[in-house]
Amino acid sequence: MLSRKNKRTLLKMFSLFSVVRGYNILVIVLAQYLASIFILSSGRTLREVVFDLNLFMLVIASAATIAGGYIINNFYDSEKDFINRPRKTMLDRLVSQNTKLSFYFVLNFLAVIAASYVSFRAVVFFAIYIFGIWLYSHKLKKRPFIGNLTAAILAITPFFATFLYYKNLDTVIFVHASFLFLVIAMRELTKDLENLKGDLTQGYRTIPIVFGEKTSKWMLTALAGFTVIPVYFLINHFEVGYMDFYFYASVIALLLFLGALWKSQAKLHYLLLHNILKFIIVAGVFCIVLIKPNEWLRFIT
């Protein structure tokens, strides 16, 4: 049996894991490695990619920066989150704000140290990324359009670190990124609909608050329509292996999303829609292996 002190320590660890969204960070780490193996590292064996210390340091820097971003976002949104997500907020508050801020600075310092192992340009890249996350959390997220746009850009920024490392700027990468960007932008706008009550109470000027729910739904419909453009090019003009099945499934999922969107009125409905978009994003990470299903054989070459 655990003592009371050990139980409290364990709860605080769960609290910190909740604050930094540890599950999201694990998915991003996996996505960076899978993208490196199956898309970016042309001509390299699987062993060379997996045991590349420079890539490892870039992934560590990305994970530390994102974790720090979640902490600072949690710090500025504590009152709003208490309205929108009371249960999660109660867990998050088991760790004091001072402890969270201390951990925030430690994580950012770790990110810079890891980036410095790779190059000075990597340090500059992550320094700008850290500042961008702080600026978004402190100021930009309260503004319509620019907040959503900044959030989507910050979400895909870690992948550009690996793109630049491999110096692989093929067109197909940007088409993949455009699809991901559009789905993330949809997720951010859906989150605004989901968090309408807390945002309104705290004086946030999000798109649903400024322009209304109906306009927000039309914007989501337009964004869903735009996703067809990168999907068309990825399936018909680029070699994506069996991942074309993922893109077909994504289009079907987005059609179901739109059907449910126009019937949605309550927070629970928007939470379901948010989870549909999150599933599309996470499924896309695991489906990267479908681009070159035989790529794992490179490990023994």
Short mmCIF file of C-alpha atoms in Angstrom, two decimals:
data_model
loop_
_atom_site.label_atom_id
_atom_site.label_comp_id
_atom_site.label_asym_id
_atom_site.label_seq_id
_atom_site.Cartn_x
_atom_site.Cartn_y
_atom_site.Cartn_z
CA MET A 1 0.00 0.00 0.00
CA LEU A 2 1.18 3.48 -0.86
CA SER A 3 1.55 6.00 1.96
CA ARG A 4 -0.41 9.24 1.88
CA LYS A 5 2.75 11.12 0.92
CA ASN A 6 3.48 8.73 -1.96
CA LYS A 7 -0.12 8.94 -3.16
CA ARG A 8 0.06 12.73 -3.19
CA THR A 9 3.37 12.63 -5.08
CA LEU A 10 1.83 10.26 -7.62
CA LEU A 11 -1.19 12.53 -8.03
CA LYS A 12 1.10 15.51 -8.61
CA MET A 13 2.94 13.55 -11.29
CA PHE A 14 -0.38 12.78 -12.99
CA SER A 15 -1.29 16.45 -12.64
CA LEU A 16 1.92 17.58 -14.32
CA PHE A 17 1.45 14.98 -17.06
CA SER A 18 -2.05 16.38 -17.59
CA VAL A 19 -0.78 19.97 -17.73
CA VAL A 20 1.89 19.24 -20.35
CA ARG A 21 -0.50 16.97 -22.30
CA GLY A 22 2.01 14.12 -22.21
CA TYR A 23 -0.09 11.97 -24.53
CA ASN A 24 -0.02 14.69 -27.21
CA ILE A 25 3.74 15.03 -26.90
CA LEU A 26 4.21 11.28 -27.34
CA VAL A 27 2.19 11.44 -30.57
CA ILE A 28 4.26 14.38 -31.84
CA VAL A 29 7.53 12.54 -31.06
CA LEU A 30 6.25 9.49 -32.93
CA ALA A 31 5.12 11.68 -35.83
CA GLN A 32 8.55 13.32 -36.15
CA TYR A 33 10.31 9.97 -36.24
CA LEU A 34 7.85 8.37 -38.67
CA ALA A 35 7.98 11.41 -40.97
CA SER A 36 11.79 11.27 -40.85
CA ILE A 37 11.84 7.54 -41.67
CA PHE A 38 9.17 7.37 -44.35
CA ILE A 39 9.18 10.83 -45.96
CA LEU A 40 12.28 12.92 -45.26
CA SER A 41 15.36 10.71 -44.97
CA SER A 42 15.76 9.71 -48.59
CA GLY A 43 18.64 7.25 -49.07
CA ARG A 44 19.27 6.61 -45.36
CA THR A 45 18.76 3.28 -43.65
CA LEU A 46 16.26 2.94 -40.85
CA ARG A 47 19.08 2.33 -38.39
CA GLU A 48 20.80 5.59 -39.43
CA VAL A 49 17.61 7.56 -38.83
CA VAL A 50 16.60 5.96 -35.53
CA PHE A 51 20.09 6.31 -34.02
CA ASP A 52 20.80 9.77 -35.43
CA LEU A 53 21.77 11.80 -32.35
CA ASN A 54 21.10 15.13 -34.08
CA LEU A 55 17.54 14.07 -34.91
CA PHE A 56 17.08 12.84 -31.34
CA MET A 57 18.16 16.24 -29.99
CA LEU A 58 15.75 18.03 -32.34
CA VAL A 59 12.92 15.79 -31.16
CA ILE A 60 13.86 16.42 -27.51
CA ALA A 61 13.96 20.18 -28.16
CA SER A 62 10.54 20.00 -29.85
CA ALA A 63 9.01 17.94 -27.02
CA ALA A 64 10.43 20.23 -24.32
CA THR A 65 9.24 23.37 -26.13
CA ILE A 66 5.74 21.99 -26.66
CA ALA A 67 5.50 20.82 -23.04
CA GLY A 68 6.57 24.30 -21.92
CA GLY A 69 3.97 25.76 -24.26
CA TYR A 70 1.21 23.73 -22.65
CA ILE A 71 2.35 24.95 -19.22
CA ILE A 72 2.33 28.64 -20.14
CA ASN A 73 -0.99 28.19 -21.92
CA ASN A 74 -2.40 26.52 -18.81
CA PHE A 75 -1.05 29.39 -16.69
CA TYR A 76 -2.82 32.10 -18.70
CA ASP A 77 -6.02 30.07 -19.22
CA SER A 78 -6.49 28.78 -15.68
CA GLU A 79 -9.69 30.76 -15.02
CA LYS A 80 -11.20 30.01 -18.42
CA ASP A 81 -10.35 26.31 -18.16
CA PHE A 82 -12.02 26.12 -14.74
CA ILE A 83 -15.28 27.02 -16.52
CA ASN A 84 -14.75 24.90 -19.63
CA ARG A 85 -13.02 21.85 -18.09
CA PRO A 86 -13.63 21.90 -14.31
CA ARG A 87 -12.55 18.28 -13.66
CA LYS A 88 -9.30 18.54 -15.59
CA THR A 89 -8.59 21.92 -13.98
CA MET A 90 -8.98 20.46 -10.49
CA LEU A 91 -6.36 17.83 -11.37
CA ASP A 92 -4.07 20.44 -12.92
CA ARG A 93 -4.26 22.61 -9.79
CA LEU A 94 -2.64 19.92 -7.64
CA VAL A 95 0.62 21.48 -8.84
CA SER A 96 1.13 25.11 -7.82
CA GLN A 97 1.50 27.89 -10.38
CA ASN A 98 5.03 28.62 -9.11
CA THR A 99 6.05 25.00 -9.67
CA LYS A 100 4.54 25.07 -13.16
CA LEU A 101 6.42 28.25 -14.06
CA SER A 102 9.67 26.84 -12.72
CA PHE A 103 9.18 23.72 -14.81
CA TYR A 104 8.34 25.95 -17.80
CA PHE A 105 11.72 27.67 -17.63
CA VAL A 106 13.53 24.36 -17.08
CA LEU A 107 11.89 22.87 -20.18
CA ASN A 108 12.74 25.88 -22.34
CA PHE A 109 16.34 25.78 -21.10
CA LEU A 110 16.48 22.06 -21.93
CA ALA A 111 15.12 22.79 -25.42
CA VAL A 112 17.83 25.37 -26.10
CA ILE A 113 20.58 23.07 -24.77
CA ALA A 114 19.36 20.19 -26.96
CA ALA A 115 19.12 22.47 -30.00
CA SER A 116 22.64 23.81 -29.36
CA TYR A 117 24.00 20.29 -29.87
CA VAL A 118 22.71 20.40 -33.47
CA SER A 119 23.58 23.93 -34.60
CA PHE A 120 23.29 27.63 -33.81
CA ARG A 121 20.50 27.87 -36.40
CA ALA A 122 18.55 25.25 -34.43
CA VAL A 123 18.94 27.39 -31.29
CA VAL A 124 17.57 30.45 -33.13
CA PHE A 125 14.71 28.35 -34.55
CA PHE A 126 13.61 27.10 -31.13
CA ALA A 127 14.15 30.48 -29.46
CA ILE A 128 11.72 32.00 -31.98
CA TYR A 129 9.35 29.05 -31.48
CA ILE A 130 9.38 29.49 -27.69
CA PHE A 131 8.69 33.22 -28.05
CA GLY A 132 5.89 32.52 -30.55
CA ILE A 133 4.17 30.13 -28.14
CA TRP A 134 4.42 32.67 -25.29
CA LEU A 135 3.06 35.47 -27.49
CA TYR A 136 0.17 33.28 -28.63
CA SER A 137 -0.71 32.21 -25.07
CA HIS A 138 -0.43 35.73 -23.65
CA LYS A 139 -1.96 37.86 -26.40
CA LEU A 140 -2.85 36.35 -29.77
CA LYS A 141 -5.20 33.55 -28.75
CA LYS A 142 -7.75 36.10 -27.53
CA ARG A 143 -8.11 37.58 -31.03
CA PRO A 144 -10.28 36.20 -33.85
CA PHE A 145 -8.60 34.74 -36.94
CA ILE A 146 -5.03 35.60 -35.91
CA GLY A 147 -5.34 33.38 -32.82
CA ASN A 148 -6.60 30.41 -34.85
CA LEU A 149 -4.01 30.95 -37.59
CA THR A 150 -1.15 31.23 -35.08
CA ALA A 151 -2.27 28.10 -33.22
CA ALA A 152 -2.33 26.05 -36.44
CA ILE A 153 1.11 27.33 -37.49
CA LEU A 154 2.62 26.61 -34.06
CA ALA A 155 1.18 23.08 -34.15
CA ILE A 156 3.04 22.16 -37.36
CA THR A 157 6.23 24.10 -36.57
CA PRO A 158 8.09 21.11 -34.98
CA PHE A 159 7.91 19.28 -38.30
CA PHE A 160 9.68 22.13 -40.06
CA ALA A 161 12.63 21.57 -37.73
CA THR A 162 13.05 18.07 -39.19
CA PHE A 163 12.34 19.31 -42.73
CA LEU A 164 15.16 21.83 -42.44
CA TYR A 165 17.49 19.29 -40.81
CA TYR A 166 17.15 16.90 -43.74
CA LYS A 167 17.08 19.81 -46.23
CA ASN A 168 14.17 18.03 -47.87
CA LEU A 169 11.75 20.61 -49.22
CA ASP A 170 9.99 18.48 -51.84
CA THR A 171 6.58 19.70 -52.96
CA VAL A 172 4.85 16.62 -51.56
CA ILE A 173 5.93 17.63 -48.05
CA PHE A 174 4.22 20.99 -48.31
CA VAL A 175 1.07 19.36 -49.70
CA HIS A 176 1.04 16.97 -46.72
CA ALA A 177 1.61 19.97 -44.42
CA SER A 178 -1.25 21.92 -46.02
CA PHE A 179 -3.68 19.06 -45.33
CA LEU A 180 -2.49 18.85 -41.72
CA PHE A 181 -2.68 22.64 -41.35
CA LEU A 182 -6.31 22.74 -42.56
CA VAL A 183 -7.43 19.95 -40.22
CA ILE A 184 -5.65 21.59 -37.27
CA ALA A 185 -7.27 24.94 -38.15
CA MET A 186 -10.64 23.17 -38.11
CA ARG A 187 -9.83 21.68 -34.72
CA GLU A 188 -8.90 25.09 -33.28
CA LEU A 189 -12.14 26.66 -34.49
CA THR A 190 -14.15 23.70 -33.16
CA LYS A 191 -12.41 24.16 -29.79
CA ASP A 192 -13.58 27.79 -29.82
CA LEU A 193 -17.17 26.58 -30.27
CA GLU A 194 -16.66 24.01 -27.52
CA ASN A 195 -15.20 26.61 -25.11
CA LEU A 196 -17.66 29.38 -25.93
CA LYS A 197 -18.90 29.83 -22.35
CA GLY A 198 -15.49 30.20 -20.74
CA ASP A 199 -14.14 32.41 -23.55
CA LEU A 200 -17.13 34.74 -23.28
CA THR A 201 -16.81 34.97 -19.50
CA GLN A 202 -13.10 35.81 -19.66
CA GLY A 203 -13.45 38.39 -22.44
CA TYR A 204 -11.83 36.41 -25.27
CA ARG A 205 -12.73 37.63 -28.75
CA THR A 206 -12.83 34.34 -30.63
CA ILE A 207 -14.54 33.82 -33.98
CA PRO A 208 -17.74 32.30 -32.49
CA ILE A 209 -18.03 35.19 -30.02
CA VAL A 210 -17.40 37.96 -32.56
CA PHE A 211 -19.18 36.50 -35.60
CA GLY A 212 -21.52 33.91 -34.12
CA GLU A 213 -21.88 30.13 -34.25
CA LYS A 214 -23.49 30.03 -37.70
CA THR A 215 -20.61 31.93 -39.32
CA SER A 216 -18.16 29.66 -37.53
CA LYS A 217 -19.94 26.62 -38.97
CA TRP A 218 -19.73 28.08 -42.48
CA MET A 219 -16.01 28.67 -41.97
CA LEU A 220 -15.55 25.07 -40.82
CA THR A 221 -17.46 23.92 -43.90
CA ALA A 222 -15.17 25.98 -46.13
CA LEU A 223 -12.03 24.63 -44.44
CA ALA A 224 -13.31 21.07 -44.85
CA GLY A 225 -13.89 21.81 -48.54
CA PHE A 226 -10.35 23.12 -48.94
CA THR A 227 -8.92 19.84 -47.58
CA VAL A 228 -10.10 18.16 -50.79
CA ILE A 229 -7.42 20.09 -52.74
CA PRO A 230 -4.32 18.59 -51.03
CA VAL A 231 -6.06 15.19 -50.84
CA TYR A 232 -6.63 15.24 -54.61
CA PHE A 233 -3.00 16.06 -55.36
CA LEU A 234 -1.61 13.59 -52.81
CA ILE A 235 -3.66 10.73 -54.27
CA ASN A 236 -3.34 11.56 -57.96
CA HIS A 237 0.01 13.32 -58.39
CA PHE A 238 2.31 11.98 -55.66
CA GLU A 239 3.44 8.56 -54.52
CA VAL A 240 1.87 7.98 -51.12
CA GLY A 241 1.64 4.18 -51.24
CA TYR A 242 -1.28 2.73 -49.30
CA MET A 243 -1.78 6.01 -47.44
CA ASP A 244 -4.30 6.96 -50.11
CA PHE A 245 -6.77 4.79 -48.14
CA TYR A 246 -6.21 7.10 -45.17
CA PHE A 247 -7.02 10.16 -47.27
CA TYR A 248 -10.19 8.56 -48.66
CA ALA A 249 -11.23 7.69 -45.10
CA SER A 250 -10.42 11.24 -43.96
CA VAL A 251 -12.74 12.71 -46.59
CA ILE A 252 -15.54 10.40 -45.42
CA ALA A 253 -14.84 11.34 -41.78
CA LEU A 254 -14.96 15.05 -42.67
CA LEU A 255 -18.29 14.57 -44.44
CA LEU A 256 -19.65 12.92 -41.29
CA PHE A 257 -18.13 15.80 -39.31
CA LEU A 258 -20.00 18.36 -41.42
CA GLY A 259 -23.25 16.43 -41.15
CA ALA A 260 -22.96 16.45 -37.36
CA LEU A 261 -21.69 20.04 -37.25
CA TRP A 262 -24.85 21.59 -38.62
CA LYS A 263 -26.94 19.69 -36.06
CA SER A 264 -24.68 20.62 -33.14
CA GLN A 265 -25.81 23.10 -30.52
CA ALA A 266 -24.38 22.00 -27.17
CA LYS A 267 -20.87 21.79 -25.75
CA LEU A 268 -21.04 17.98 -25.77
CA HIS A 269 -21.72 18.00 -29.52
CA TYR A 270 -18.68 20.18 -30.20
CA LEU A 271 -16.55 17.98 -27.96
CA LEU A 272 -17.50 15.00 -30.14
CA LEU A 273 -16.63 16.97 -33.29
CA HIS A 274 -13.30 17.99 -31.73
CA ASN A 275 -12.53 14.32 -31.05
CA ILE A 276 -13.33 13.38 -34.66
CA LEU A 277 -10.74 15.87 -35.90
CA LYS A 278 -8.23 14.73 -33.28
CA PHE A 279 -8.75 11.14 -34.44
CA ILE A 280 -8.07 12.15 -38.06
CA ILE A 281 -4.81 13.81 -36.99
CA VAL A 282 -3.62 10.93 -34.79
CA ALA A 283 -4.63 8.32 -37.36
CA GLY A 284 -2.61 10.26 -39.93
CA VAL A 285 0.50 9.85 -37.77
CA PHE A 286 0.20 6.07 -37.63
CA CYS A 287 -0.75 5.84 -41.31
CA ILE A 288 2.56 7.41 -42.37
CA VAL A 289 3.94 3.85 -42.35
CA LEU A 290 1.57 3.07 -45.25
CA ILE A 291 3.60 5.31 -47.57
CA LYS A 292 6.35 2.70 -47.76
CA PRO A 293 5.13 -0.43 -45.94
CA ASN A 294 8.35 -2.31 -46.70
CA GLU A 295 10.51 0.46 -45.28
CA TRP A 296 11.12 -1.48 -42.06
CA LEU A 297 13.32 -3.83 -44.10
CA ARG A 298 15.88 -1.01 -44.24
CA PHE A 299 16.74 -1.84 -40.63
CA ILE A 300 18.59 -4.98 -41.73
CA THR A 301 20.19 -3.58 -44.90
#
